[in-house]
Coordinates of C-alpha atoms in Angstrom, one line a residue:
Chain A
X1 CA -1.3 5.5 13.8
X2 CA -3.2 8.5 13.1
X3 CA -6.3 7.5 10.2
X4 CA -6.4 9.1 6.9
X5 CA -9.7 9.6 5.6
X6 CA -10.5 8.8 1.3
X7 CA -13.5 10.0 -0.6
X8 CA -15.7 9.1 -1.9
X9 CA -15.6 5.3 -1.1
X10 CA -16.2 4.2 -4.6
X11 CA -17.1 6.4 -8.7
X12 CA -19.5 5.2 -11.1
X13 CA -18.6 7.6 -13.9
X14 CA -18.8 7.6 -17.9
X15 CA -16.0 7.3 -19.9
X16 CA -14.6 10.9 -20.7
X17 CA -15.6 12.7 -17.4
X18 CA -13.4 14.2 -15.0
X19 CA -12.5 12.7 -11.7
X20 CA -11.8 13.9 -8.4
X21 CA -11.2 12.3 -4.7
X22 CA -9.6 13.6 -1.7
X23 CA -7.9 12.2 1.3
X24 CA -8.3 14.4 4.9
X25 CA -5.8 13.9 7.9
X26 CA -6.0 15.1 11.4
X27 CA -2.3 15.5 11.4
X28 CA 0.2 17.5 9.3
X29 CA 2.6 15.8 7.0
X30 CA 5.2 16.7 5.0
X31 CA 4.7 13.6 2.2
X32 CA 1.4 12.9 0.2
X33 CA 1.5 9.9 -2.3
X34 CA -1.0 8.6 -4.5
X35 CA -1.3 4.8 -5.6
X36 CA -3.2 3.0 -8.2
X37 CA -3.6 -0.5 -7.6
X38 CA -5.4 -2.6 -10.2
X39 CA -6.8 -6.3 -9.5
X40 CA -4.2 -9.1 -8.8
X41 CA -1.6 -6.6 -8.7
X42 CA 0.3 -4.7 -6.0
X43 CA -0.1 -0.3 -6.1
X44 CA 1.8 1.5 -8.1
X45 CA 3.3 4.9 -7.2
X46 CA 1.3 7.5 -9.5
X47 CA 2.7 10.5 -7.7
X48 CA 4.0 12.0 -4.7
X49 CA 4.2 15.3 -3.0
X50 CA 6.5 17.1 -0.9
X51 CA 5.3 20.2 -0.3
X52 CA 2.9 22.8 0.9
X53 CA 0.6 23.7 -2.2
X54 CA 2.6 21.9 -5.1
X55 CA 0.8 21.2 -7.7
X56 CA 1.9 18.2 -9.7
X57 CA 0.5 16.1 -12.8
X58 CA 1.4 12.9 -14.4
X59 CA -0.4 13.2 -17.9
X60 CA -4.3 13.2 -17.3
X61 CA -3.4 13.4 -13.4
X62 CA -3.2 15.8 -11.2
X63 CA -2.7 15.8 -7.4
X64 CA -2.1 19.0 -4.9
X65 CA -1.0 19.2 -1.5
X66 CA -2.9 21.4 0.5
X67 CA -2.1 24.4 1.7
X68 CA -3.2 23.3 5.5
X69 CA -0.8 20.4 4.7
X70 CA -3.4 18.2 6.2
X71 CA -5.5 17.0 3.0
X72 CA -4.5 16.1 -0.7
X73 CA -6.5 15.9 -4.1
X74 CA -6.2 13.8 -7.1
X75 CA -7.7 14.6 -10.3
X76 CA -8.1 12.8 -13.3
X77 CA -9.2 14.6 -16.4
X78 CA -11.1 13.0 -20.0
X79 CA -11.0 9.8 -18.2
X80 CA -10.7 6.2 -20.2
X81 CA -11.1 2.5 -19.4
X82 CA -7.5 1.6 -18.1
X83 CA -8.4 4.0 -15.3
X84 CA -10.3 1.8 -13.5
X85 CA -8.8 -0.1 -10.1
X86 CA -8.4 2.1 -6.5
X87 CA -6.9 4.8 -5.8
X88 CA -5.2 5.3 -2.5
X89 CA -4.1 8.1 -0.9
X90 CA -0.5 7.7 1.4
X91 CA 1.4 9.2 4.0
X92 CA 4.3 8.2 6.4
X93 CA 3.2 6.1 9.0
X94 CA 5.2 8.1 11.7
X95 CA 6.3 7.3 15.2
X96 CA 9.9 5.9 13.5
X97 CA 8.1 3.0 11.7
X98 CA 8.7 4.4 8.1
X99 CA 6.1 2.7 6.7
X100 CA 3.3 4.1 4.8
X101 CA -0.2 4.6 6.3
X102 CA -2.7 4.3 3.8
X103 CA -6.2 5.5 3.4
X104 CA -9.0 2.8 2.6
X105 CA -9.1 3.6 -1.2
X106 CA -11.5 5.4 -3.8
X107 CA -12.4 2.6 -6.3
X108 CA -12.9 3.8 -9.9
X109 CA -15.4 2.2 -12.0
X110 CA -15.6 3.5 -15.6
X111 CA -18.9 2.9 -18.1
X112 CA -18.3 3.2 -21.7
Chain B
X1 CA 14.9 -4.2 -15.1
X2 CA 12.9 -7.2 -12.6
X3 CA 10.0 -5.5 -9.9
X4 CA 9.6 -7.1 -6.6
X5 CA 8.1 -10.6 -6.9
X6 CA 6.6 -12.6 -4.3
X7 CA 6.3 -16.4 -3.7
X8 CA 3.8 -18.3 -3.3
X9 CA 1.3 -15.7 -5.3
X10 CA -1.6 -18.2 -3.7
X11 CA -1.4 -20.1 -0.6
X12 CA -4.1 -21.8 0.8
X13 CA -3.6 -23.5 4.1
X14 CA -5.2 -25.1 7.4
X15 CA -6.1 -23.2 10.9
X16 CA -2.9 -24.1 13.1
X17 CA -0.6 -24.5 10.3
X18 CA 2.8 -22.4 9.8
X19 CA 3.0 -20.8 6.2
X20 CA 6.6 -18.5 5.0
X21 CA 5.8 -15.9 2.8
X22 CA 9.3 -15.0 0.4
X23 CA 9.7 -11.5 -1.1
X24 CA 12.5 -10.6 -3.3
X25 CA 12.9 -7.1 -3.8
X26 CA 14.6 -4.8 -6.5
X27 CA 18.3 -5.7 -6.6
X28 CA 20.2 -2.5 -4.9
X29 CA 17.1 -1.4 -2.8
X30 CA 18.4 -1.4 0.9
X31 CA 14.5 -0.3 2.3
X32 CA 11.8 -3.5 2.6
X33 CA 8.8 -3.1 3.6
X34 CA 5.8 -5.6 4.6
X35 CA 2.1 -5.0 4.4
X36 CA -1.3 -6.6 4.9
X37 CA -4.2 -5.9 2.9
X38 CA -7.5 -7.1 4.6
X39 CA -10.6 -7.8 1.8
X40 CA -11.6 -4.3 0.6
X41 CA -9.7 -2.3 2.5
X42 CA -6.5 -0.2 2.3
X43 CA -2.8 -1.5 2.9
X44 CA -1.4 -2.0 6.9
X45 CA 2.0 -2.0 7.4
X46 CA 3.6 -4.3 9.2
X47 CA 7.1 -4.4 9.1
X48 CA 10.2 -2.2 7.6
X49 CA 13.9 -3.4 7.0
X50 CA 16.8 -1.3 6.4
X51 CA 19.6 -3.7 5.3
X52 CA 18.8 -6.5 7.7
X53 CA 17.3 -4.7 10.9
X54 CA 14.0 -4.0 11.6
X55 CA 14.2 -0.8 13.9
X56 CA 10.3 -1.3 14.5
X57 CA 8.1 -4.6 14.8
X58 CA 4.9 -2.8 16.8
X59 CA 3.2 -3.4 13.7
X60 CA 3.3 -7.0 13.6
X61 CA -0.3 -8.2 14.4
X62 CA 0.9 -10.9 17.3
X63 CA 3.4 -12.6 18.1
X64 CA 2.8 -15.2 15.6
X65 CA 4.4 -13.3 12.9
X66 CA 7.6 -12.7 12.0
X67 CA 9.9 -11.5 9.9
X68 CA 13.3 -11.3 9.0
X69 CA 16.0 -10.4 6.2
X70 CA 19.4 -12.0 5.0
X71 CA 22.0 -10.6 3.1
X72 CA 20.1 -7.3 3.0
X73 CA 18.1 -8.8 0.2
X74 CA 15.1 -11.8 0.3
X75 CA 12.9 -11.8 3.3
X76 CA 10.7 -14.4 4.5
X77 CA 7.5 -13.2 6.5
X78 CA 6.5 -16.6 8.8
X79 CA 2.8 -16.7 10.2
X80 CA 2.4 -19.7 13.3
X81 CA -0.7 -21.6 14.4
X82 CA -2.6 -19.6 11.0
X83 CA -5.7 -18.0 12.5
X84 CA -9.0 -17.4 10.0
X85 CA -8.2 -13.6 10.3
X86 CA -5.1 -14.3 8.5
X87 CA -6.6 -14.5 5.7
X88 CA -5.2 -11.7 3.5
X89 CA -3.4 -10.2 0.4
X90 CA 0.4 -9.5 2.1
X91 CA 2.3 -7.4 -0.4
X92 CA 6.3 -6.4 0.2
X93 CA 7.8 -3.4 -1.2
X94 CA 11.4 -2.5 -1.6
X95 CA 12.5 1.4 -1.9
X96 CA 16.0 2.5 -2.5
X97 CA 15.8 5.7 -0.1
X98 CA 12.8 8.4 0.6
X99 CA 8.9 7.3 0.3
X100 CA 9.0 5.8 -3.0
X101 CA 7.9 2.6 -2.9
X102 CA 8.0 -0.3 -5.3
X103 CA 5.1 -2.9 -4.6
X104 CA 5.3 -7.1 -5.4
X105 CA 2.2 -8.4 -6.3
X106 CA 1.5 -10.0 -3.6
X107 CA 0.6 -13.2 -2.0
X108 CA -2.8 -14.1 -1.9
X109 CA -2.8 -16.2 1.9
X110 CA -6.4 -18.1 2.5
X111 CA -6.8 -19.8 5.7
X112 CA -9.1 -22.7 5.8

């Protein structure tokens, strides 16, 4: 299937700063989802997005689909210690297997 | 109400032994969905059921695995004649309809 591409690979940030990471296709889609997935634990839907330039948040998240409908950004504003884990960036795998494809991950590491 | 949960969450087993990984998603959900997630890296999908069929099973890694669903409900991913490369994190998900998936957290699969 066609490869989506995450950055950065991993964030050494402080505590309070913004966040931001970005996930590139080749392809269009009509479906970008973002996961958090924290150690010993399966990914957890944070949000997902349907359309062409939405704009949606989830508290101190924020993802947007591009207009291009080939890339997707998720923000994270004043950011705190339960952030930490990876981040991935999702999309349907296509070609009738209606699985996800999903990008290699932005890991999160937060210093207080 | 109960997530997906997974048995074993840790296997450890030898080269050339057969190992059954059980996943028993969220009661109603008629989508389930099998992934493996390789040291470091993002999530590949191997297999999707809708009720009991799998319309799709060209993401399978070999012919060693398999996979299969009864009563539209548990599923049981088998591995034969475990290889080293094996050796992975294989999460299920269950969705009832569209792209939002539920994740287990996963069985941790070491091959010795």
């Amino acid at each position: 299937g066609q490869q989506l591409n995450q950055s950065p690979q991993s964030m050494f940030i402080q505590e309070g700063e913004d966040v931001s990471m970005n996930c590139t296709s080749s392809s269009i889609f009509n479906t970008w989802l973002w996961y958090k997935q924290e150690p010993g634990e399966g990914p957890v839907l944070l949000i997902a997005l349907y359309k062409a330039g939405e704009l949606t948040s989830n508290g101190r998240l924020t993802a947007q689909f591009g207009i291009t409908r080939k890339d997707s950004f998720l923000n994270i504003s004043a950011s705190i210690p339960s952030d930490v884990g990876i981040y991935f960036c999702a999309r349907p795998a296509g070609g009738g297997a209606d699985g996800l494809t999903f990008g290699k991950g932005t890991h999160l590491i937060i210093q207080p | 109400g109960a997530g997906v949960s997974q048995s074993p969450s840790n296997k450890v087993t030898e080269k050339g032994k057969d190992v059954e990984l059980r996943c028993d998603p969220i009661s109603g959900h008629t989508a389930l969905y099998w992934y493996r997630q390789s040291l470091g890296q993002g999530l590949e999908f191997l297999i999707y059921f809708q009720g009991n069929s799998a319309p799709d099973k060209s993401g399978l890694p070999s012919d060693r695995f398999s996979a299969e669903r009864t009563g539209g409900s548990v599923s049981t991913l088998t591995i034969q004649r475990t290889q080293q490369e094996d050796s992975a994190v294989y999460l299920c998900a269950s969705s009832p309809g569209g792209w939002t998936q539920y994740f287990g957290p996963g069985t941790r699969l070491l091959v010795l």
